[in-house]
Amino acid sequence: MQHKNPWVPGWVRSLAVVTVVAALSPLPVCAQQVDFQTFLSGVRDEALGRGIRAQTLDVALVGLEPLQRVIELDRAQPEFTLTFEQYLAGRVTEARVARGKQMLAENRELLAQVEQKYGVQSRFIVALWGLETDFGRNTGGFSVIQALATLAYDDRRAAYFRRELLNALQIVDQGHVTAAAMRGSWAGAMGQAQFMPSTFLSAAVDFDGDGKRDIWTNKADVFASAAQLLAKNGWAGDQTWGRPVKVPANFDAALAGLPTQKPISAWQALGVRRLDGGDLPTRELQASIVLPTPGAKSPAYLVYNNYRSLLRWNNATLFAVAVGTLADRIGDG
């Protein structure tokens, strides 16, 4: 998983993205042995050592206090008891499919340019956009720098979030976004693509050539950044992600899972079929069977390399299946 903090799966954030920044009071207690301003002084010194300008730090770090709400969300991440079917139905709704089709049509020319350059089909870019931030409408209302500073000050995962905080300061210093406009989730995932700062630095794109990689307000940069990340994750533009299938009653569940890969014809020989009972495609792609829920009644999916690329975006089976399913519905696949 490249652009999400590993403790905050994107599908969890997408179910409950925090957009309200009320009741953000300073923390009464923190596990750090030093006070917050001393901690920030250390961050500043480290940032200066990395070549980040003092003027940037004077603006980005001034007046910061740790956010109680961020720690509360970090300590009490919600536990979801939805079944796979409930989850998928809640994510791939008729309204989202309709909105996705509309966004695909409205941005067809731009998406075609991105698809040509990066080899990622437009419907997958739009599906990711829709699931991550509801097509850019729900990107999170926290100051990324303040949220990351809070999590870096707390000692539970301090090293990881300190690195992300320094990355965020570097992004501001490079002029891609101001500190005030760098908004995102409570855990630091930013903009319409919900990239962590480290992933922004490695994968974000200035597609329109204006000198900024703007994943907050610039759809060209949002689409290209998403496509480049998938391309870096090994995406194959001449393939789909997978498909729902039926497995025979005597299917050996030990064959399920990504470690087992077989040509599609081998799965056909084992009795795996399309949902309507028809034969599987004849193309000899390597494929695996994924069963999202335990037990013999689990829905089954025959998945290809691009499914693995989606998992590198966010290592959650539900998320990857939802992206693929929404992409198929948007593109009439």
Short mmCIF file of C-alpha atoms in Angstrom, two decimals:
data_model
loop_
_atom_site.label_atom_id
_atom_site.label_comp_id
_atom_site.label_asym_id
_atom_site.label_seq_id
_atom_site.Cartn_x
_atom_site.Cartn_y
_atom_site.Cartn_z
CA MET A 1 0.00 0.00 0.00
CA GLN A 2 1.68 3.09 -1.19
CA HIS A 3 -0.38 6.11 -0.55
CA LYS A 4 -2.30 5.29 2.62
CA ASN A 5 -1.08 5.07 6.14
CA PRO A 6 -1.18 1.31 6.81
CA TRP A 7 -3.45 1.65 9.82
CA VAL A 8 -6.18 3.55 7.99
CA PRO A 9 -7.55 1.56 5.03
CA GLY A 10 -9.08 3.78 2.37
CA TRP A 11 -12.36 1.89 2.42
CA VAL A 12 -12.72 2.68 6.13
CA ARG A 13 -12.06 6.36 5.53
CA SER A 14 -14.40 6.34 2.59
CA LEU A 15 -17.19 4.98 4.77
CA ALA A 16 -16.72 7.76 7.28
CA VAL A 17 -14.52 10.56 5.97
CA VAL A 18 -14.34 13.23 8.59
CA THR A 19 -15.23 16.64 7.25
CA VAL A 20 -16.22 18.53 10.36
CA VAL A 21 -13.43 20.26 12.22
CA ALA A 22 -15.42 21.47 15.19
CA ALA A 23 -14.49 20.49 18.70
CA LEU A 24 -10.79 20.32 17.91
CA SER A 25 -9.42 21.21 21.30
CA PRO A 26 -5.79 20.86 22.41
CA LEU A 27 -4.81 17.57 23.95
CA PRO A 28 -4.83 17.63 27.72
CA VAL A 29 -2.12 14.99 27.96
CA CYS A 30 0.36 13.48 25.56
CA ALA A 31 2.79 10.61 25.96
CA GLN A 32 5.73 12.67 24.70
CA GLN A 33 8.25 13.67 27.34
CA VAL A 34 8.69 17.12 25.76
CA ASP A 35 6.04 19.78 25.28
CA PHE A 36 4.51 20.28 21.85
CA GLN A 37 6.39 23.48 21.01
CA THR A 38 9.70 21.81 21.83
CA PHE A 39 8.68 18.94 19.59
CA LEU A 40 7.88 21.38 16.78
CA SER A 41 11.26 23.03 17.24
CA GLY A 42 12.87 19.66 16.62
CA VAL A 43 10.75 19.15 13.51
CA ARG A 44 11.77 22.59 12.30
CA ASP A 45 15.46 21.85 12.79
CA GLU A 46 15.13 18.56 10.93
CA ALA A 47 13.21 20.25 8.11
CA LEU A 48 15.86 22.95 7.78
CA GLY A 49 18.45 20.20 7.56
CA ARG A 50 16.53 18.76 4.63
CA GLY A 51 16.68 22.05 2.79
CA ILE A 52 13.15 23.26 3.52
CA ARG A 53 13.13 27.04 3.66
CA ALA A 54 12.72 28.86 6.96
CA GLN A 55 10.00 31.05 5.41
CA THR A 56 7.92 27.96 4.68
CA LEU A 57 8.29 26.68 8.23
CA ASP A 58 7.49 30.06 9.73
CA VAL A 59 4.07 29.88 8.07
CA ALA A 60 3.35 26.14 8.23
CA LEU A 61 4.30 25.50 11.86
CA VAL A 62 3.20 28.73 13.53
CA GLY A 63 0.39 28.51 16.05
CA LEU A 64 -0.05 24.76 15.84
CA GLU A 65 -1.55 22.82 18.71
CA PRO A 66 -2.23 19.08 18.86
CA LEU A 67 -5.78 18.14 17.91
CA GLN A 68 -7.75 16.09 20.41
CA ARG A 69 -10.13 14.88 17.70
CA VAL A 70 -7.29 13.35 15.69
CA ILE A 71 -6.14 11.29 18.65
CA GLU A 72 -9.71 10.22 19.40
CA LEU A 73 -10.16 9.00 15.83
CA ASP A 74 -6.81 7.24 15.87
CA ARG A 75 -7.61 5.47 19.13
CA ALA A 76 -11.14 4.48 18.24
CA GLN A 77 -11.20 3.62 14.57
CA PRO A 78 -14.66 2.19 13.90
CA GLU A 79 -15.20 -1.53 13.62
CA PHE A 80 -17.52 -2.46 10.80
CA THR A 81 -19.67 -5.56 10.94
CA LEU A 82 -21.15 -5.21 7.47
CA THR A 83 -21.29 -8.33 5.38
CA PHE A 84 -19.49 -8.26 2.06
CA GLU A 85 -22.80 -7.88 0.24
CA GLN A 86 -23.85 -5.00 2.49
CA TYR A 87 -20.52 -3.29 2.04
CA LEU A 88 -20.55 -3.63 -1.74
CA ALA A 89 -24.15 -2.47 -1.98
CA GLY A 90 -23.33 0.56 0.14
CA ARG A 91 -20.32 1.54 -1.93
CA VAL A 92 -21.49 0.71 -5.45
CA THR A 93 -24.86 2.43 -5.30
CA GLU A 94 -27.09 3.31 -8.23
CA ALA A 95 -26.51 6.99 -7.45
CA ARG A 96 -22.73 6.54 -7.52
CA VAL A 97 -22.90 4.55 -10.74
CA ALA A 98 -25.01 7.27 -12.35
CA ARG A 99 -22.68 9.99 -11.09
CA GLY A 100 -19.69 8.00 -12.32
CA LYS A 101 -21.17 7.69 -15.80
CA GLN A 102 -21.80 11.44 -15.79
CA MET A 103 -18.22 12.19 -14.69
CA LEU A 104 -16.86 9.81 -17.31
CA ALA A 105 -18.83 11.60 -20.02
CA GLU A 106 -18.04 15.12 -18.82
CA ASN A 107 -14.30 14.44 -18.62
CA ARG A 108 -13.97 12.06 -21.54
CA GLU A 109 -11.41 14.08 -23.50
CA LEU A 110 -9.14 14.69 -20.52
CA LEU A 111 -9.44 11.09 -19.35
CA ALA A 112 -8.57 9.87 -22.84
CA GLN A 113 -5.36 11.90 -22.74
CA VAL A 114 -4.47 10.44 -19.36
CA GLU A 115 -5.32 6.93 -20.51
CA GLN A 116 -3.15 7.29 -23.59
CA LYS A 117 -0.14 8.41 -21.54
CA TYR A 118 -0.38 6.00 -18.61
CA GLY A 119 -2.28 3.04 -20.01
CA VAL A 120 -4.96 3.05 -17.32
CA GLN A 121 -8.55 2.78 -18.51
CA SER A 122 -10.69 5.82 -17.77
CA ARG A 123 -13.40 3.89 -15.94
CA PHE A 124 -10.93 2.76 -13.27
CA ILE A 125 -9.67 6.30 -12.70
CA VAL A 126 -13.24 7.53 -12.27
CA ALA A 127 -14.12 4.59 -9.99
CA LEU A 128 -11.18 5.30 -7.70
CA TRP A 129 -12.08 8.98 -7.67
CA GLY A 130 -15.64 8.10 -6.74
CA LEU A 131 -14.79 5.69 -3.95
CA GLU A 132 -12.00 7.75 -2.41
CA THR A 133 -13.71 11.16 -2.27
CA ASP A 134 -17.14 10.87 -3.94
CA PHE A 135 -15.74 12.43 -7.12
CA GLY A 136 -13.90 15.15 -5.24
CA ARG A 137 -16.80 16.24 -3.05
CA ASN A 138 -15.54 14.81 0.24
CA THR A 139 -11.80 15.21 0.66
CA GLY A 140 -11.59 15.72 4.42
CA GLY A 141 -11.61 18.88 6.48
CA PHE A 142 -8.45 18.65 8.57
CA SER A 143 -5.28 20.65 8.21
CA VAL A 144 -2.91 17.94 7.01
CA ILE A 145 0.09 19.52 8.68
CA GLN A 146 -1.68 19.92 12.02
CA ALA A 147 -3.10 16.39 11.89
CA LEU A 148 0.29 14.89 11.02
CA ALA A 149 2.01 16.96 13.70
CA THR A 150 -0.48 15.65 16.24
CA LEU A 151 0.11 12.03 15.23
CA ALA A 152 3.88 12.54 15.08
CA TYR A 153 3.83 14.01 18.59
CA ASP A 154 1.87 11.05 19.92
CA ASP A 155 4.30 8.21 20.44
CA ARG A 156 2.14 5.35 19.17
CA ARG A 157 3.29 5.69 15.53
CA ALA A 158 5.50 8.73 15.85
CA ALA A 159 8.27 7.75 13.42
CA TYR A 160 5.90 7.07 10.53
CA PHE A 161 3.92 10.27 10.95
CA ARG A 162 7.02 12.39 11.53
CA ARG A 163 8.28 11.27 8.11
CA GLU A 164 4.93 12.13 6.56
CA LEU A 165 4.93 15.52 8.30
CA LEU A 166 8.34 16.33 6.85
CA ASN A 167 7.13 15.18 3.44
CA ALA A 168 4.10 17.46 3.76
CA LEU A 169 6.35 20.40 4.60
CA GLN A 170 8.48 19.60 1.55
CA ILE A 171 5.37 19.66 -0.66
CA VAL A 172 4.42 23.09 0.67
CA ASP A 173 8.00 24.30 0.22
CA GLN A 174 7.94 23.18 -3.41
CA GLY A 175 4.94 25.42 -4.00
CA HIS A 176 2.35 22.82 -4.97
CA VAL A 177 -0.11 23.96 -2.29
CA THR A 178 -0.16 26.36 0.63
CA ALA A 179 -0.12 25.06 4.18
CA ALA A 180 -3.62 26.47 4.69
CA ALA A 181 -4.99 24.77 1.59
CA MET A 182 -3.38 21.41 2.37
CA ARG A 183 -6.54 19.75 3.66
CA GLY A 184 -7.32 16.07 4.03
CA SER A 185 -8.31 13.28 6.35
CA TRP A 186 -7.46 13.10 10.03
CA ALA A 187 -4.62 10.69 9.17
CA GLY A 188 -3.08 12.91 6.50
CA ALA A 189 -4.49 11.49 3.25
CA MET A 190 -4.80 14.47 0.94
CA GLY A 191 -6.90 15.84 -1.84
CA GLN A 192 -9.22 14.20 -4.35
CA ALA A 193 -6.88 11.24 -4.75
CA GLN A 194 -6.32 10.84 -0.99
CA PHE A 195 -2.56 10.46 -1.27
CA MET A 196 -0.34 10.40 1.76
CA PRO A 197 2.50 12.97 1.40
CA SER A 198 5.08 10.28 0.63
CA THR A 199 2.96 8.98 -2.23
CA PHE A 200 2.37 12.50 -3.48
CA LEU A 201 6.12 12.98 -3.78
CA SER A 202 6.57 9.71 -5.65
CA ALA A 203 3.50 9.64 -7.88
CA ALA A 204 1.64 12.96 -8.14
CA VAL A 205 1.69 14.56 -11.59
CA ASP A 206 1.58 18.11 -12.95
CA PHE A 207 -0.40 17.04 -16.00
CA ASP A 208 -1.42 20.49 -17.22
CA GLY A 209 2.11 21.91 -16.90
CA ASP A 210 1.28 24.83 -14.60
CA GLY A 211 4.21 24.03 -12.29
CA LYS A 212 2.08 22.56 -9.51
CA ARG A 213 0.99 19.03 -8.72
CA ASP A 214 -2.48 19.96 -7.53
CA ILE A 215 -4.54 16.97 -6.36
CA TRP A 216 -6.89 19.29 -4.46
CA THR A 217 -8.54 21.36 -7.18
CA ASN A 218 -7.09 20.35 -10.57
CA LYS A 219 -8.84 17.37 -12.19
CA ALA A 220 -6.09 16.93 -14.77
CA ASP A 221 -3.56 16.43 -12.00
CA VAL A 222 -5.94 14.26 -9.97
CA PHE A 223 -6.62 11.89 -12.87
CA ALA A 224 -3.00 11.70 -14.00
CA SER A 225 -1.73 11.18 -10.47
CA ALA A 226 -4.14 8.30 -9.91
CA ALA A 227 -3.17 6.78 -13.24
CA GLN A 228 0.55 7.13 -12.61
CA LEU A 229 0.24 5.45 -9.22
CA LEU A 230 -1.61 2.52 -10.76
CA ALA A 231 0.97 2.35 -13.55
CA LYS A 232 3.76 2.28 -10.98
CA ASN A 233 1.83 -0.52 -9.28
CA GLY A 234 2.07 -2.64 -12.41
CA TRP A 235 -1.23 -1.88 -14.12
CA ALA A 236 -1.80 -3.54 -17.51
CA GLY A 237 -3.91 -1.34 -19.76
CA ASP A 238 -5.02 -4.21 -22.00
CA GLN A 239 -6.61 -6.14 -19.14
CA THR A 240 -9.48 -5.75 -16.74
CA TRP A 241 -9.31 -6.38 -12.99
CA GLY A 242 -11.28 -9.62 -12.75
CA ARG A 243 -14.87 -10.80 -12.75
CA PRO A 244 -17.42 -12.42 -10.46
CA VAL A 245 -17.66 -16.15 -11.06
CA LYS A 246 -19.38 -19.30 -9.84
CA VAL A 247 -17.26 -22.07 -8.37
CA PRO A 248 -18.44 -25.70 -8.33
CA ALA A 249 -19.92 -27.21 -5.18
CA ASN A 250 -16.82 -29.38 -4.74
CA PHE A 251 -14.38 -26.49 -5.19
CA ASP A 252 -11.27 -26.92 -3.05
CA ALA A 253 -11.15 -23.77 -0.88
CA ALA A 254 -7.40 -24.31 -0.44
CA LEU A 255 -7.02 -23.12 -4.04
CA ALA A 256 -8.51 -19.73 -3.19
CA GLY A 257 -6.20 -16.81 -2.51
CA LEU A 258 -3.63 -14.79 -4.39
CA PRO A 259 -0.71 -17.22 -3.84
CA THR A 260 -2.39 -19.67 -6.24
CA GLN A 261 -2.25 -18.55 -9.87
CA LYS A 262 -3.44 -20.59 -12.83
CA PRO A 263 -4.22 -19.83 -16.47
CA ILE A 264 -7.89 -19.08 -17.04
CA SER A 265 -8.23 -22.38 -18.92
CA ALA A 266 -7.12 -24.28 -15.81
CA TRP A 267 -9.86 -22.65 -13.75
CA GLN A 268 -12.32 -23.50 -16.53
CA ALA A 269 -11.22 -27.14 -16.31
CA LEU A 270 -11.85 -27.07 -12.54
CA GLY A 271 -15.46 -26.06 -13.13
CA VAL A 272 -15.27 -22.31 -12.57
CA ARG A 273 -17.78 -20.44 -14.74
CA ARG A 274 -19.17 -16.98 -15.33
CA LEU A 275 -22.09 -15.99 -13.12
CA ASP A 276 -24.54 -16.85 -15.89
CA GLY A 277 -22.99 -20.30 -16.27
CA GLY A 278 -21.13 -19.47 -19.45
CA ASP A 279 -17.53 -20.38 -20.17
CA LEU A 280 -14.70 -18.21 -18.94
CA PRO A 281 -12.77 -16.02 -21.41
CA THR A 282 -10.33 -17.91 -23.60
CA ARG A 283 -7.47 -15.48 -23.10
CA GLU A 284 -4.72 -17.19 -21.15
CA LEU A 285 -4.19 -14.69 -18.37
CA GLN A 286 -2.82 -15.81 -15.05
CA ALA A 287 -5.63 -15.61 -12.51
CA SER A 288 -6.51 -16.34 -8.91
CA ILE A 289 -9.77 -17.06 -7.12
CA VAL A 290 -10.67 -14.63 -4.32
CA LEU A 291 -13.35 -15.45 -1.75
CA PRO A 292 -14.02 -12.21 0.17
CA THR A 293 -15.84 -13.85 3.10
CA PRO A 294 -15.24 -17.11 5.00
CA GLY A 295 -17.37 -20.12 4.25
CA ALA A 296 -18.72 -22.04 1.32
CA LYS A 297 -21.32 -19.38 0.47
CA SER A 298 -18.80 -16.62 -0.17
CA PRO A 299 -19.10 -14.83 -3.50
CA ALA A 300 -16.16 -15.70 -5.75
CA TYR A 301 -14.03 -13.57 -8.05
CA LEU A 302 -11.55 -14.56 -10.70
CA VAL A 303 -8.92 -11.82 -10.49
CA TYR A 304 -5.98 -10.82 -12.67
CA ASN A 305 -2.83 -8.76 -12.29
CA ASN A 306 -4.70 -5.45 -12.15
CA TYR A 307 -6.49 -6.60 -9.02
CA ARG A 308 -3.08 -6.85 -7.39
CA SER A 309 -2.33 -3.32 -8.58
CA LEU A 310 -5.48 -2.11 -6.82
CA LEU A 311 -4.33 -3.83 -3.63
CA ARG A 312 -1.05 -1.92 -3.86
CA TRP A 313 -3.15 1.25 -3.88
CA ASN A 314 -5.01 0.02 -0.81
CA ASN A 315 -4.46 -3.43 0.62
CA ALA A 316 -8.10 -4.28 1.33
CA THR A 317 -10.03 -6.94 -0.56
CA LEU A 318 -13.34 -5.11 -0.16
CA PHE A 319 -11.84 -1.91 -1.56
CA ALA A 320 -10.29 -3.59 -4.60
CA VAL A 321 -13.47 -5.51 -5.45
CA ALA A 322 -15.55 -2.35 -5.00
CA VAL A 323 -13.28 -0.38 -7.36
CA GLY A 324 -13.45 -3.10 -9.99
CA THR A 325 -17.20 -3.51 -9.66
CA LEU A 326 -17.85 0.24 -9.83
CA ALA A 327 -15.53 0.57 -12.83
CA ASP A 328 -17.44 -2.18 -14.62
CA ARG A 329 -20.78 -0.56 -13.87
CA ILE A 330 -19.55 2.89 -14.95
CA GLY A 331 -18.12 1.51 -18.18
CA ASP A 332 -20.98 -0.94 -18.80
CA GLY A 333 -18.50 -3.77 -18.45
#
